[in-house]
Every structure is written in C-alpha cells, then in structure tokens.
Amino acid sequence: MSSPRANRETGPIRMSLSSRFENIEMAQHLCGKLLEGYDLPEEKRHWILMALREALANAIKHGNSQDQAKRVHLDMDVIDDTLQMRIRDEGNGFDPSGVADPLAPENRLKTSGRGIFYMRTFMDEVSFRPVDGGGMEIVLKKHLIREGQKEEKGP
Amino acid sequence: MSSPRANRETGPIRMSLSSRFENIEMAQHLCGKLLEGYDLPEEKRHWILMALREALANAIKHGNSQDQAKRVHLDMDVIDDTLQMRIRDEGNGFDPSGVADPLAPENRLKTSGRGIFYMRTFMDEVSFRPVDGGGMEIVLKKHLIREGQKEEKGP
Amino acid sequence: MKTSVREAKGGVQILDLKGKITIGSGDVQLRETINKLVEEGKKNILINMADVTTIDSSGIGELVGCYTSVTNKGGKLKLLHLPPKISDVLTVTQLITVFDVYESEGEAVASFAA
Amino acid sequence: MKTSVREAKGGVQILDLKGKITIGSGDVQLRETINKLVEEGKKNILINMADVTTIDSSGIGELVGCYTSVTNKGGKLKLLHLPPKISDVLTVTQLITVFDVYESEGEAVASFAA
Ligand SMILES: Nc1ncnc2c1ncn2[C@@H]1O[C@H](COP(=O)(O)OP(=O)(O)O)[C@@H](O)[C@H]1O
Ligand SMILES: Nc1ncnc2c1ncn2[C@@H]1O[C@H](COP(=O)(O)OP(=O)(O)O)[C@@H](O)[C@H]1O
C-alpha cells in the first residue's frame, strides 16, 4: 500500500475551457476533486474555489471578452503541499499595478473592482505576468496545511 | 432566462493528466460534471464513465507505459446531443485490427484483453487513429438520449 | 438563482433569494428584480439572503449597486439572514457596515418604520 | 479496496471485498489475497462482491485469473451477491456462465460440499 502522500500526488493537471461563465463550475469541480486528497477545513476549500472563480471570471470577461472561440487555460498542481493554479487567457493583458483599491472611500460603493482583492485575501500568493503572444497569466498559491493547523488566512 | 439546452453547451473541454492510474478518477469526475446537464439514467452515465476509464487506462498503461512524464490528453464535447471524447496518449500507437476477440473460446479465460470490447459495448462509436508524431487517439461517442427514451445500448 | 417577493407590514418588500448570485447567473437577475420594485415605487426592501448558496465579486457588486439605486430614490435596502461566508466576504471589503443587517425578520421589518 | 476473510462451514473461505477493483487499485490486491489462501491450502473460496462499488476490465481480468489459479489447484472459486452492474459486465464478456454465482450465503457455502 502506498502512503496517503503518494496517493495525493497527481502531477500537473491542465485544462482549457471555452470562455463561458457557466464553465467556471467545471474548473471548480475539478479543483475540488484535486483538493479532496487533502484534509482541508470546508471554509478553506471554499475560499480557494472562490479565488479560482474570480480569476476565471476575469479571464473570461476582461481577458477574452466572452469570445467563446477564445480559451481559458488552467494548470493546477500541488507541490510541497502548496496548491498552485495558473489561469491564462488569450486577451490583451493589463497592468495590475493600475488596479484601483476597492477599500478606498471613493471606491467602496462601486459595483465592480473587488475580484483581485478577494483573490489576494483568500490566497497566500497572487501574481500576474503577461503571456508571450498576448493574454495574461495569473498564478494563485495556497499552502494546504496539514493536521494540527487550524489557523486560516482570509476572513 | 436561457433555455436548458443553452445552459448545457460548454464548448470543447480539454484536459491533460500525468500518466497515473489514480488520475483516471479526475477525468471521470469532470466528465460526470459535463453529463450533469443531461438527464441521463444513472446506468447510462455509469457505462460512459466506465468506457472513459478503459480508454484512459489503455493510454496510461499501453500507450505511455506509465511514464509519468508522458501525458494523457482528453477532449470532451457534446455536439448535437452526442458526447464525444477523444483520448490521446504519447506512446507508439498500435494496430486495433490486431486485437484479439475476448469472446473467442481460447481467450475467454484470459486475464486481459477486454478493455476495447467494453468500450465498444458501452459506446455508440469507437474509433482509433494514430496521432502525428506518435501515440494513439481513440474517439468515443455516445448519443445522450432525451426524455421519453428509455432504451439503452449496452447490457 | 430564484427570486420571490412578499409584502410584510408597512409595505416592506421582502425579497427571498435562493441559489447563486454569481457572474452570468443571478447577478443581473438581482438587479432587474430590485429595479422593478423601485420603479413600482416600493422604497423599503429587505433582501433575505438565507438561501443564497454562493456569491462572488459580481454578486457583491450587484448588491452594492442595488443598495445605491434604492438609496438614491430615497428608499432603504437592508439585508436579512446573512450566511457566515457572505458576511465574511462583505466584511473584508468593508461593506458590512454599509448595509443594515438583521438576524430576525420581525426586527428587520419593524426597523423600516423607525 | 478492503479485503477480509472469514471461515464458514466446511472450511469455506469467504472473502469480503469492499470498494473498487480497478487498475492500480485493488486489482493486484485481489490476486495476492487469493494466492495467499491457495498457498495455505484453502481450496474452497467464496468471494462476496456485495460491497464492490466499481470494477473495470483489469478487475474482471483479476477475477478470471483467480478463478483459474484456484481451479488449477483443484479448488473452487464462487461468487456471492453480484451487484447488477458487475453482473452485466460479466455477462457481456460471456464470463457469467464460467462463475458459479449465488444470492444466498447459506446456499453458496453449502454448494461447496456437493
Ligand atoms: N485577465 C484580465 N485581462 C485583462 N484585464 C483584467 C484581467 N483581470 C483583471 N483585469 C482588469 O483589472 C480590473 C480589476 O479586476 P477585478 O479586481 O477582478 O474587478 P472587476 O473584475 O470587478 O473589475 C478589471 O476591471 C480589468 O480592467
Ligand atoms: N493506447 C494504446 N497504445 C498502445 N497499445 C494499445 C493501446 N490501447 C490498447 N492497446 C493494445 O490493445 C490491446 C487490447 O486492449 P484492451 O482490449 O483494452 O485490453 P487490455 O488492456 O486488457 O490488454 C492491449 O493489450 C494493447 O496491446
């Protein structure tokens, strides 16, 4: 019998989806399955899936402008107990440093602009890089804490 | 509100996995999610997922010789209510016409050789083609019958 | 998402939401329901969030948009039965103080008369 | 997959299987359990399939392999409580007639004495 550790290792999982919001659930479903091997508190699992949702929604909406011919690419892997998700679109990219702070008083009641903030709140690490040939890649990382660890980042 | 039909259409879903048998469940899980939109009898769903399992097992075992650096590729789509799954490996391919009939008396008690037979039994269409640059692609098709249709192919 | 509207004491409109308020599913629907109430001259709206299963930043944005449009018309929009995760999501973006949030329907309805 | 062995009347070994008998998970384990029983000289083996949730062609292959190795040693391998889908899978490959299949544990155990 192999150790539980070995059972969990899947190697990198890649998927790509047509740019439809309905497909976000497909990706969440697969990520949820990947996380099954880890004994995560339900809350933590929920925040990870929400961060993934936000990243995919941005890739579909802002990146690919909901053009269903364009694809959203998701790579997932767990390395050293850290979940790493890369979400890539086929859009024009953007400058993440230019994104407004949703907590600034003048933005507090805006109807948008909270997606990246939520990702940063729920994940340990969020980074952006432009992709060769256009599009943006966002990398989300979260350490999947083992037994005995109850502390949570995020709300 | 969009029609149930429109909700179901996802566009092609692609995934790739490292060559480990444990990953078969990942792909089944995603396929199961794709099928959720269709009101399939549980039996039918089960046979589709079993056929997918057999194709992936062959890709991992015979195609990629369980080399975890090699990947198994799965494309899924539903077109005109027909599920179409393409399973591709990075192996050396094979000649499907050379595969022995598992029902022949001399093969009946063999410990292997039933995978392709099961795929053919459970799916409407099974076809093979060698991939440029090596590897085999197998295409599995199954019509996802709507309400009022109770007839099942397969056992 | 499913929406249904009931009227409580004092003409307070209770909007029961059920399901997801996420991008492409429920977010626009929420706005349209609220806009319709506002157009009908309903000014006191209580959104019952008890059966909302998921919300994302788009859903939160719509909630804020509804708040603003009701307030701009001189009305009040309040929230009832916030599930803990939605409360968390409103808290981190400092929106929880913007909304009046109630745990009891009776108290919530009465508060509009104050 | 989980396996456990109990002994019934007449020295019949009942092997209770639980879970999946699929490639890379349970298939080899089944063979090893049966081989061990055969090596210990146990000749009458009844496999209780009631709690087998999934089987694939590898699992079926192992079942056939176990049948052959038990039979070759002059023993008997029979099946108990076949779930319908596993029965279907054995039927289409014309293996269902190879195995003696029982729905009652008592009858199955008694059959070895016949
Ligand atoms: N993948 C992307 N491609 C292009 N622009 C993006 C992408 N992701 C985010 N953006 C830009 O960053 C802004 C902030 O994103 P976000 O915080 O998620 O809020 P929202 O999506 O509600 O605007 C977006 O409005 C958009 O201009
Ligand atoms: N993807 C593949 N690449 C190479 N050979 C394959 C592949 N799939 C099937 N085969 C060949 O076809 C044979 C029959 O496959 P199958 O009917 O699934 O039975 P089994 O896998 O039990 O041998 C295999 O033994 C193998 O030689």
Coordinates of C-alpha atoms and ligand atoms in Angstrom, one line a residue:
Chain A
M1 CA 0.0 0.0 0.0
S2 CA 1.3 3.4 -0.9
S3 CA 1.3 6.3 1.7
P4 CA -1.5 8.8 1.7
R5 CA 1.0 11.4 0.5
A6 CA 1.8 9.4 -2.6
N7 CA -1.9 8.9 -3.4
R8 CA -2.4 12.6 -3.4
E9 CA 0.2 13.4 -5.9
T10 CA -1.4 13.7 -9.3
G11 CA 1.2 15.6 -11.3
P12 CA 0.2 18.7 -13.1
I13 CA -3.4 18.8 -14.3
R14 CA -4.2 21.0 -17.2
M15 CA -7.5 22.0 -18.6
S16 CA -8.8 24.5 -21.0
L17 CA -12.4 25.8 -21.4
S18 CA -14.4 27.9 -23.8
S19 CA -15.0 31.4 -22.5
R20 CA -18.4 31.0 -20.9
F21 CA -19.1 31.8 -17.3
E22 CA -21.0 28.6 -16.9
N23 CA -17.7 26.7 -17.4
I24 CA -16.3 28.2 -14.2
E25 CA -18.1 25.5 -12.3
M26 CA -16.4 22.8 -14.4
A27 CA -13.0 24.1 -13.3
Q28 CA -14.1 24.5 -9.7
H29 CA -15.4 20.9 -9.8
L30 CA -12.0 19.6 -10.9
C31 CA -10.1 21.7 -8.4
G32 CA -12.5 20.4 -5.7
K33 CA -11.6 16.9 -6.7
L34 CA -7.9 17.6 -6.5
L35 CA -8.4 19.1 -3.0
E36 CA -10.3 16.0 -1.8
G37 CA -7.0 14.3 -1.1
Y38 CA -6.2 17.0 1.4
D39 CA -8.0 17.2 4.7
L40 CA -9.0 20.8 4.3
P41 CA -11.4 22.6 6.5
E42 CA -14.5 23.3 4.5
E43 CA -14.0 27.0 4.8
K44 CA -10.5 26.9 3.3
R45 CA -11.7 24.8 0.4
H46 CA -14.5 27.3 -0.2
W47 CA -12.1 30.3 -0.3
I48 CA -9.7 28.6 -2.7
L49 CA -12.6 27.8 -5.0
M50 CA -13.9 31.4 -4.8
A51 CA -10.4 32.8 -5.7
L52 CA -10.3 30.4 -8.6
R53 CA -13.8 31.6 -9.7
E54 CA -12.7 35.2 -9.6
A55 CA -9.6 34.5 -11.7
L56 CA -11.6 32.6 -14.3
A57 CA -14.3 35.2 -14.4
N58 CA -11.7 37.9 -15.1
A59 CA -10.0 35.7 -17.8
I60 CA -13.4 35.1 -19.5
K61 CA -14.7 38.7 -19.1
H62 CA -11.8 41.1 -19.2
G63 CA -9.2 38.8 -20.9
N64 CA -11.2 37.0 -23.6
S65 CA -14.2 39.5 -23.7
Q66 CA -16.5 36.5 -23.5
D67 CA -15.4 35.4 -27.0
Q68 CA -16.3 31.8 -26.9
A69 CA -13.7 30.9 -29.5
K70 CA -11.0 32.1 -27.1
R71 CA -10.0 29.7 -24.4
V72 CA -9.2 29.9 -20.7
H73 CA -6.3 27.7 -19.6
L74 CA -6.0 26.3 -16.1
D75 CA -3.0 24.5 -14.8
M76 CA -3.2 23.0 -11.3
D77 CA -0.7 21.2 -9.2
V78 CA 0.2 20.6 -5.6
I79 CA 3.9 20.9 -5.0
D80 CA 5.3 20.6 -1.4
D81 CA 1.8 20.8 -0.1
T82 CA 1.2 24.1 -1.9
L83 CA -1.6 24.3 -4.4
Q84 CA -0.6 26.3 -7.4
M85 CA -3.1 27.3 -10.0
R86 CA -2.2 29.2 -13.2
I87 CA -5.1 30.8 -15.1
R88 CA -4.3 32.1 -18.5
D89 CA -6.4 33.9 -21.1
E90 CA -6.0 34.9 -24.7
G91 CA -6.7 38.6 -24.3
N92 CA -4.6 41.7 -24.3
G93 CA -3.3 41.7 -20.8
F94 CA -3.4 44.6 -18.4
D95 CA -1.3 46.4 -15.8
P96 CA -2.2 45.0 -12.4
S97 CA -0.5 48.0 -10.7
G98 CA -3.1 50.2 -12.3
V99 CA -6.0 48.4 -10.5
A100 CA -7.9 50.6 -8.0
D101 CA -8.1 49.8 -4.3
P102 CA -11.6 48.7 -3.6
L103 CA -11.3 49.8 0.0
A104 CA -10.5 53.4 -0.8
P105 CA -13.6 55.5 0.3
E106 CA -14.3 56.7 -3.3
N107 CA -14.4 53.0 -4.5
R108 CA -16.2 51.5 -1.6
L109 CA -19.6 51.6 -3.3
K110 CA -18.5 50.8 -6.8
T111 CA -20.3 47.9 -8.5
S112 CA -17.0 46.2 -9.5
G113 CA -13.3 46.1 -8.8
R114 CA -13.2 43.6 -5.9
G115 CA -12.2 40.4 -7.8
I116 CA -8.4 40.7 -7.5
F117 CA -8.8 41.9 -3.9
Y118 CA -10.7 38.8 -3.0
M119 CA -8.0 36.6 -4.6
R120 CA -5.3 38.3 -2.6
T121 CA -7.4 38.0 0.6
F122 CA -8.0 34.3 0.2
M123 CA -4.8 33.1 -1.3
D124 CA -1.2 33.2 0.1
E125 CA 0.2 34.5 -3.1
V126 CA -1.2 36.1 -6.2
S127 CA 1.0 37.1 -9.1
F128 CA 0.4 38.3 -12.7
R129 CA 2.5 38.1 -15.8
P130 CA 1.8 38.9 -19.4
V131 CA 2.0 35.8 -21.6
D132 CA 4.1 35.7 -24.8
G133 CA 1.8 36.3 -27.7
G134 CA -0.8 38.1 -25.7
G135 CA -3.0 37.4 -22.7
M136 CA -2.4 37.4 -19.0
E137 CA -1.4 34.7 -16.7
I138 CA -2.3 34.8 -13.0
V139 CA -0.8 32.5 -10.5
L140 CA -2.6 31.7 -7.3
K141 CA -0.9 29.8 -4.5
K142 CA -2.2 28.4 -1.2
H143 CA -0.4 26.3 1.3
L144 CA -2.6 23.3 2.1
I145 CA -2.0 23.0 5.8
R146 CA -2.0 19.6 7.5
E147 CA -3.5 18.3 10.6
G148 CA -3.0 20.3 13.8
Q149 CA -3.0 23.5 11.8
K150 CA -6.3 25.4 12.4
E151 CA -5.2 28.9 11.5
E152 CA -6.7 30.3 8.4
K153 CA -5.7 33.2 6.2
G154 CA -8.6 35.1 4.8
P155 CA -11.7 36.1 6.7
Chain B
M1 CA -33.6 33.0 -18.6
S2 CA -31.8 30.9 -21.1
S3 CA -33.1 27.5 -22.2
P4 CA -31.9 24.4 -20.5
R5 CA -30.3 23.5 -23.9
A6 CA -28.1 26.6 -23.9
N7 CA -27.0 26.0 -20.3
R8 CA -25.7 22.7 -21.2
E9 CA -23.5 23.8 -24.0
T10 CA -20.0 24.2 -22.7
G11 CA -17.8 24.2 -25.8
P12 CA -15.0 21.8 -26.0
I13 CA -13.4 20.9 -22.7
R14 CA -9.8 19.8 -22.8
M15 CA -7.6 18.3 -20.1
S16 CA -4.4 16.6 -19.8
L17 CA -3.1 14.4 -17.0
S18 CA 0.1 12.8 -15.9
S19 CA 0.2 9.0 -16.6
R20 CA -1.0 7.7 -13.3
F21 CA -4.0 5.4 -12.8
E22 CA -5.2 7.5 -9.9
N23 CA -5.8 10.3 -12.3
I24 CA -8.5 8.4 -14.1
E25 CA -10.9 9.5 -11.5
M26 CA -10.1 13.1 -12.1
A27 CA -11.1 12.8 -15.7
Q28 CA -14.2 10.8 -14.8
H29 CA -15.2 13.4 -12.3
L30 CA -15.0 16.1 -14.9
C31 CA -16.9 14.0 -17.4
G32 CA -19.5 13.3 -14.8
K33 CA -19.9 17.1 -14.3
L34 CA -20.3 17.6 -18.0
L35 CA -23.0 14.9 -18.1
E36 CA -24.9 16.5 -15.2
G37 CA -26.6 18.9 -17.6
Y38 CA -28.2 15.9 -19.3
D39 CA -30.9 13.9 -17.7
L40 CA -29.2 10.6 -18.1
P41 CA -30.3 7.3 -16.5
E42 CA -27.7 6.5 -13.8
E43 CA -26.9 3.3 -15.7
K44 CA -26.0 5.1 -18.9
R45 CA -23.9 7.5 -17.1
H46 CA -22.0 4.7 -15.4
W47 CA -21.3 2.9 -18.7
I48 CA -20.0 6.1 -20.3
L49 CA -17.7 6.7 -17.4
M50 CA -16.5 3.0 -17.5
A51 CA -15.7 3.3 -21.2
L52 CA -13.7 6.5 -20.5
R53 CA -11.9 4.7 -17.7
E54 CA -10.9 1.8 -20.1
A55 CA -9.6 4.3 -22.7
L56 CA -7.6 6.2 -20.1
A57 CA -6.2 3.0 -18.6
N58 CA -5.0 1.9 -22.0
A59 CA -3.5 5.3 -22.8
I60 CA -1.6 5.2 -19.4
K61 CA -0.6 1.6 -19.5
H62 CA -0.1 0.6 -23.1
G63 CA 0.4 4.0 -24.6
N64 CA 2.5 5.8 -22.1
S65 CA 3.9 2.8 -20.3
Q66 CA 3.1 4.5 -17.0
D67 CA 5.8 7.1 -17.7
Q68 CA 4.6 9.9 -15.5
A69 CA 6.4 12.4 -17.7
K70 CA 4.1 11.5 -20.5
R71 CA 0.7 12.9 -20.6
V72 CA -2.8 11.7 -21.4
H73 CA -5.0 14.1 -23.3
L74 CA -8.7 14.2 -23.1
D75 CA -11.0 16.3 -25.1
M76 CA -14.7 16.2 -24.4
D77 CA -17.6 17.9 -26.1
V78 CA -21.3 17.4 -26.7
I79 CA -22.3 18.2 -30.2
D80 CA -25.9 17.7 -31.3
D81 CA -26.6 15.8 -28.1
T82 CA -23.8 13.4 -28.8
L83 CA -21.0 13.1 -26.3
Q84 CA -17.6 12.9 -28.0
M85 CA -14.5 12.1 -26.1
R86 CA -11.0 11.9 -27.6
I87 CA -8.3 10.2 -25.6
R88 CA -4.8 10.6 -26.8
D89 CA -1.5 9.3 -25.5
E90 CA 2.2 9.9 -26.3
G91 CA 3.1 6.2 -26.9
N92 CA 3.9 4.3 -30.0
G93 CA 0.4 3.5 -31.2
F94 CA -0.9 0.1 -32.2
D95 CA -3.0 -1.7 -34.8
P96 CA -6.5 -2.1 -33.4
S97 CA -7.3 -4.7 -36.1
G98 CA -4.8 -6.9 -34.5
V99 CA -6.6 -7.0 -31.1
A100 CA -7.9 -10.5 -30.2
D101 CA -11.6 -11.2 -29.7
P102 CA -12.1 -11.7 -26.0
L103 CA -15.2 -13.8 -26.7
A104 CA -13.3 -16.4 -28.7
P105 CA -13.2 -19.6 -26.6
E106 CA -9.4 -19.6 -26.4
N107 CA -9.5 -16.0 -25.0
R108 CA -12.5 -16.4 -22.7
L109 CA -10.3 -17.1 -19.6
K110 CA -7.5 -14.7 -20.4
T111 CA -6.7 -12.2 -17.6
S112 CA -6.7 -9.2 -20.0
G113 CA -8.0 -8.1 -23.4
R114 CA -11.5 -6.9 -22.6
G115 CA -11.0 -3.1 -22.4
I116 CA -11.7 -2.2 -26.0
F117 CA -14.5 -4.7 -26.1
Y118 CA -16.2 -3.0 -23.2
M119 CA -15.7 0.4 -24.8
R120 CA -17.4 -0.9 -28.0
T121 CA -20.2 -2.4 -25.9
F122 CA -21.0 0.7 -23.9
M123 CA -20.5 3.4 -26.5
D124 CA -22.2 4.0 -29.9
E125 CA -19.0 4.5 -31.7
V126 CA -15.3 3.7 -31.0
S127 CA -12.6 4.6 -33.4
F128 CA -8.8 4.7 -33.4
R129 CA -6.3 6.7 -35.2
P130 CA -2.6 7.1 -34.9
V131 CA -1.5 10.6 -34.0
D132 CA 1.1 12.6 -36.0
G133 CA 4.3 12.4 -34.0
G134 CA 3.4 9.2 -32.3
G135 CA 0.7 8.0 -29.9
M136 CA -2.8 6.8 -30.4
E137 CA -6.1 8.7 -30.4
I138 CA -9.3 6.9 -29.5
V139 CA -12.6 8.6 -30.1
L140 CA -15.6 7.5 -28.1
K141 CA -19.1 8.7 -29.0
K142 CA -22.4 8.3 -27.2
H143 CA -25.8 9.8 -28.0
L144 CA -27.3 11.4 -24.9
I145 CA -30.9 10.5 -25.3
R146 CA -33.5 12.8 -24.1
E147 CA -36.7 12.3 -22.1
G148 CA -39.0 9.6 -23.3
Q149 CA -36.2 7.5 -24.5
K150 CA -35.6 4.6 -22.1
E151 CA -33.8 2.2 -24.5
E152 CA -30.2 1.6 -23.6
K153 CA -27.4 0.2 -25.7
G154 CA -25.0 -2.0 -23.7
P155 CA -26.0 -4.6 -21.1
Chain C
M1 CA -31.0 32.0 -8.7
K2 CA -34.7 32.1 -7.8
T3 CA -36.3 35.2 -6.5
S4 CA -39.7 35.8 -5.0
V5 CA -41.2 38.9 -3.4
R6 CA -43.6 39.0 -0.4
E7 CA -45.0 42.1 1.2
A8 CA -44.7 42.5 5.0
K9 CA -46.1 45.0 7.5
G10 CA -45.8 48.6 6.5
G11 CA -45.4 47.8 2.8
V12 CA -41.9 46.4 3.3
Q13 CA -41.0 44.2 0.3
I14 CA -39.2 41.0 1.3
L15 CA -37.1 39.6 -1.5
D16 CA -36.3 35.9 -0.9
L17 CA -33.2 34.9 -2.9
K18 CA -32.3 31.2 -3.5
G19 CA -29.2 29.8 -5.1
K20 CA -26.2 31.5 -6.6
I21 CA -25.5 35.2 -7.2
T22 CA -22.5 34.8 -9.4
I23 CA -21.3 36.2 -12.7
G24 CA -23.6 35.3 -15.5
S25 CA -26.1 33.6 -13.2
G26 CA -28.2 35.6 -10.8
D27 CA -26.2 38.8 -10.7
V28 CA -28.2 40.6 -13.4
Q29 CA -31.4 39.0 -12.3
L30 CA -31.0 40.5 -8.8
R31 CA -30.5 44.0 -10.3
E32 CA -33.6 43.6 -12.5
T33 CA -35.8 42.5 -9.6
I34 CA -34.7 45.4 -7.5
N35 CA -35.1 47.9 -10.3
K36 CA -38.6 46.6 -10.9
L37 CA -39.6 47.2 -7.3
V38 CA -38.0 50.6 -7.3
E39 CA -40.0 51.5 -10.5
E40 CA -43.2 50.4 -8.8
G41 CA -42.4 52.9 -6.1
K42 CA -41.5 50.3 -3.5
K43 CA -39.0 52.0 -1.2
N44 CA -38.4 49.7 1.6
I45 CA -36.7 46.5 0.6
L46 CA -35.4 43.7 2.7
I47 CA -33.3 41.0 1.0
N48 CA -33.5 37.6 2.6
M49 CA -30.1 36.0 2.0
A50 CA -30.7 32.8 4.0
D51 CA -30.8 30.5 1.0
V52 CA -28.1 32.2 -1.1
T53 CA -25.5 29.4 -1.5
T54 CA -22.7 31.2 -3.3
I55 CA -21.8 34.8 -4.1
D56 CA -18.8 36.2 -6.0
S57 CA -17.4 39.7 -6.6
S58 CA -20.0 40.3 -9.3
G59 CA -22.8 39.3 -6.9
I60 CA -21.4 41.6 -4.3
G61 CA -21.1 44.4 -6.9
E62 CA -24.8 43.9 -7.8
L63 CA -25.8 44.0 -4.1
V64 CA -23.9 47.3 -3.8
G65 CA -25.5 48.6 -7.0
C66 CA -28.9 47.7 -5.7
Y67 CA -28.2 49.5 -2.4
T68 CA -27.1 52.6 -4.2
S69 CA -30.1 52.7 -6.6
V70 CA -32.6 52.2 -3.8
T71 CA -31.0 54.8 -1.6
N72 CA -30.8 57.3 -4.5
K73 CA -34.6 57.0 -4.8
G74 CA -35.0 57.8 -1.1
G75 CA -35.6 54.2 -0.2
K76 CA -33.9 51.7 2.2
L77 CA -32.3 48.4 1.3
K78 CA -31.5 46.1 4.2
L79 CA -30.2 42.5 4.5
L80 CA -31.7 39.6 6.4
H81 CA -30.1 36.3 7.5
L82 CA -26.6 36.7 6.0
P83 CA -24.9 33.3 5.7
P84 CA -21.5 33.4 7.5
K85 CA -19.4 33.2 4.3
I86 CA -21.3 36.0 2.7
S87 CA -20.9 38.1 5.8
D88 CA -17.1 37.4 5.6
V89 CA -17.0 38.5 2.0
L90 CA -18.8 41.7 2.9
T91 CA -16.5 42.3 5.9
V92 CA -13.2 42.1 4.1
T93 CA -14.3 44.6 1.5
Q94 CA -15.6 46.9 4.3
L95 CA -19.2 46.7 3.1
I96 CA -20.7 45.1 6.1
T97 CA -21.1 48.5 7.8
V98 CA -22.7 49.9 4.7
F99 CA -25.6 47.5 5.0
D100 CA -28.1 47.2 7.8
V101 CA -28.1 43.5 8.6
Y102 CA -30.7 41.7 10.6
E103 CA -31.0 38.2 12.1
S104 CA -34.7 38.5 12.8
E105 CA -37.3 39.2 10.1
G106 CA -39.6 40.8 12.6
E107 CA -37.0 43.3 13.8
A108 CA -35.8 43.9 10.3
V109 CA -39.4 44.8 9.1
A110 CA -40.0 47.0 12.1
S111 CA -36.7 48.9 11.6
F112 CA -38.1 50.4 8.4
A113 CA -40.8 52.2 10.3
A114 CA -38.2 53.8 12.7
Chain D
M1 CA -10.2 -1.9 -1.8
K2 CA -10.5 -3.6 1.5
T3 CA -10.5 -7.4 1.9
S4 CA -11.3 -9.5 4.9
V5 CA -11.5 -13.3 5.1
R6 CA -13.9 -15.3 7.3
E7 CA -14.2 -19.1 7.5
A8 CA -17.6 -20.7 7.1
K9 CA -18.9 -24.2 7.5
G10 CA -16.8 -26.9 5.8
G11 CA -13.7 -24.7 5.7
V12 CA -15.2 -22.5 3.0
Q13 CA -13.2 -19.2 3.0
I14 CA -15.5 -16.2 2.5
L15 CA -13.6 -13.2 1.1
D16 CA -15.5 -10.0 1.7
L17 CA -14.4 -7.3 -0.8
K18 CA -15.2 -3.6 -0.3
G19 CA -14.6 -0.8 -2.7
K20 CA -13.0 -0.6 -6.1
I21 CA -11.4 -3.4 -8.1
T22 CA -9.8 -1.2 -10.7
I23 CA -6.5 -0.9 -12.4
G24 CA -3.8 0.2 -10.0
S25 CA -6.2 0.0 -7.0
G26 CA -7.5 -3.3 -5.8
D27 CA -6.7 -5.5 -8.8
V28 CA -3.4 -6.7 -7.6
Q29 CA -4.5 -6.9 -4.1
L30 CA -7.3 -9.3 -5.0
R31 CA -4.9 -11.6 -6.7
E32 CA -2.5 -11.5 -3.8
T33 CA -5.2 -12.3 -1.3
I34 CA -6.4 -15.3 -3.3
N35 CA -2.9 -16.6 -3.9
K36 CA -2.2 -16.5 -0.2
L37 CA -5.4 -18.6 0.5
V38 CA -4.4 -21.0 -2.2
E39 CA -0.8 -21.3 -0.8
E40 CA -2.3 -22.0 2.7
G41 CA -4.1 -24.9 1.1
K42 CA -7.6 -23.3 1.2
K43 CA -9.5 -24.8 -1.8
N44 CA -13.0 -23.5 -1.4
I45 CA -13.3 -19.8 -1.8
L46 CA -16.4 -17.7 -2.0
I47 CA -16.0 -14.1 -2.9
N48 CA -18.6 -11.8 -1.5
M49 CA -19.0 -9.0 -4.0
A50 CA -21.8 -7.1 -2.3
D51 CA -19.8 -4.1 -1.4
V52 CA -17.7 -3.8 -4.6
T53 CA -18.6 -0.4 -5.9
T54 CA -16.7 -0.4 -9.2
I55 CA -14.9 -2.9 -11.4
D56 CA -13.1 -2.4 -14.7
S57 CA -11.6 -4.7 -17.2
S58 CA -8.5 -5.1 -15.1
G59 CA -10.6 -6.1 -12.1
I60 CA -12.5 -8.6 -14.3
G61 CA -9.2 -9.9 -15.5
E62 CA -8.0 -10.5 -12.0
L63 CA -11.2 -12.2 -11.1
V64 CA -10.8 -14.6 -14.0
G65 CA -7.1 -15.1 -13.1
C66 CA -8.1 -16.0 -9.5
Y67 CA -10.7 -18.4 -10.9
T68 CA -8.1 -20.1 -13.0
S69 CA -5.5 -20.4 -10.3
V70 CA -7.9 -21.8 -7.7
T71 CA -9.3 -24.3 -10.3
N72 CA -5.8 -25.4 -11.3
K73 CA -5.1 -26.3 -7.7
G74 CA -8.2 -28.4 -7.6
G75 CA -10.2 -25.8 -5.7
K76 CA -13.4 -24.0 -6.3
L77 CA -14.0 -20.3 -6.6
K78 CA -17.5 -19.0 -6.5
L79 CA -19.2 -15.6 -6.3
L80 CA -21.8 -14.2 -3.9
H81 CA -24.1 -11.2 -4.2
L82 CA -23.1 -9.8 -7.5
P83 CA -24.1 -6.2 -7.9
P84 CA -26.2 -5.7 -11.1
K85 CA -23.6 -3.7 -12.9
I86 CA -20.9 -6.2 -12.3
S87 CA -23.2 -9.0 -13.4
D88 CA -23.8 -7.0 -16.6
V89 CA -20.1 -6.6 -17.2
L90 CA -19.5 -10.4 -16.7
T91 CA -22.4 -11.2 -18.9
V92 CA -21.3 -9.2 -22.0
T93 CA -17.9 -10.9 -21.9
Q94 CA -19.6 -14.3 -21.5
L95 CA -18.0 -14.9 -18.2
I96 CA -21.1 -15.1 -16.1
T97 CA -21.5 -18.8 -17.0
V98 CA -17.9 -19.5 -16.0
F99 CA -18.6 -18.5 -12.4
D100 CA -21.0 -20.1 -10.0
V101 CA -22.9 -17.2 -8.7
Y102 CA -25.1 -17.2 -5.6
E103 CA -27.6 -14.8 -4.0
S104 CA -27.6 -16.6 -0.6
E105 CA -24.6 -17.1 1.5
G106 CA -26.0 -20.2 3.1
E107 CA -26.7 -21.8 -0.3
A108 CA -23.3 -20.8 -1.6
V109 CA -21.4 -22.3 1.3
A110 CA -23.5 -25.5 1.1
S111 CA -22.8 -25.8 -2.6
F112 CA -19.1 -26.5 -1.9
A113 CA -19.9 -29.7 -0.1
A114 CA -22.0 -31.0 -3.0
Ligands
LIG1 N1 -7.4 38.7 -17.3 C1 -7.6 40.0 -17.4 N2 -7.4 40.7 -18.6 C2 -7.5 42.0 -18.7 N3 -7.8 42.8 -17.7 C3 -8.0 42.3 -16.5 C4 -7.9 40.9 -16.3 N4 -8.2 40.6 -15.0 C5 -8.4 41.9 -14.4 N5 -8.4 42.8 -15.3 C6 -8.5 44.3 -15.1 O1 -8.4 44.5 -13.7 C7 -9.6 45.2 -13.2 C8 -9.9 44.7 -11.8 O2 -10.3 43.4 -11.8 P1 -11.1 42.9 -10.5 O3 -10.5 43.3 -9.3 O4 -11.3 41.4 -10.7 O5 -12.5 43.6 -10.6 P2 -13.7 43.6 -11.7 O6 -13.5 42.3 -12.5 O7 -14.9 43.6 -10.9 O8 -13.5 44.8 -12.5 C9 -10.7 44.8 -14.2 O9 -11.7 45.7 -14.3 C10 -9.9 44.8 -15.5 O10 -9.8 46.1 -16.0
LIG2 N1 -3.3 3.4 -26.2 C1 -2.7 2.2 -26.6 N2 -1.4 2.2 -27.0 C2 -0.9 1.1 -27.4 N3 -1.5 -0.1 -27.4 C3 -2.8 -0.2 -27.0 C4 -3.5 1.0 -26.6 N4 -4.7 0.6 -26.3 C5 -4.8 -0.7 -26.4 N5 -3.6 -1.2 -26.9 C6 -3.4 -2.6 -27.3 O1 -4.6 -3.3 -27.4 C7 -4.6 -4.4 -26.6 C8 -6.1 -4.7 -26.1 O2 -6.5 -3.7 -25.3 P1 -7.7 -3.9 -24.3 O3 -8.8 -4.5 -25.1 O4 -8.0 -2.6 -23.6 O5 -7.2 -5.0 -23.3 P2 -6.0 -5.0 -22.2 O6 -5.7 -3.5 -21.9 O7 -6.6 -5.7 -21.0 O8 -4.9 -5.7 -22.9 C9 -3.7 -4.1 -25.5 O9 -3.2 -5.3 -24.8 C10 -2.6 -3.3 -26.2 O10 -1.7 -4.2 -26.8

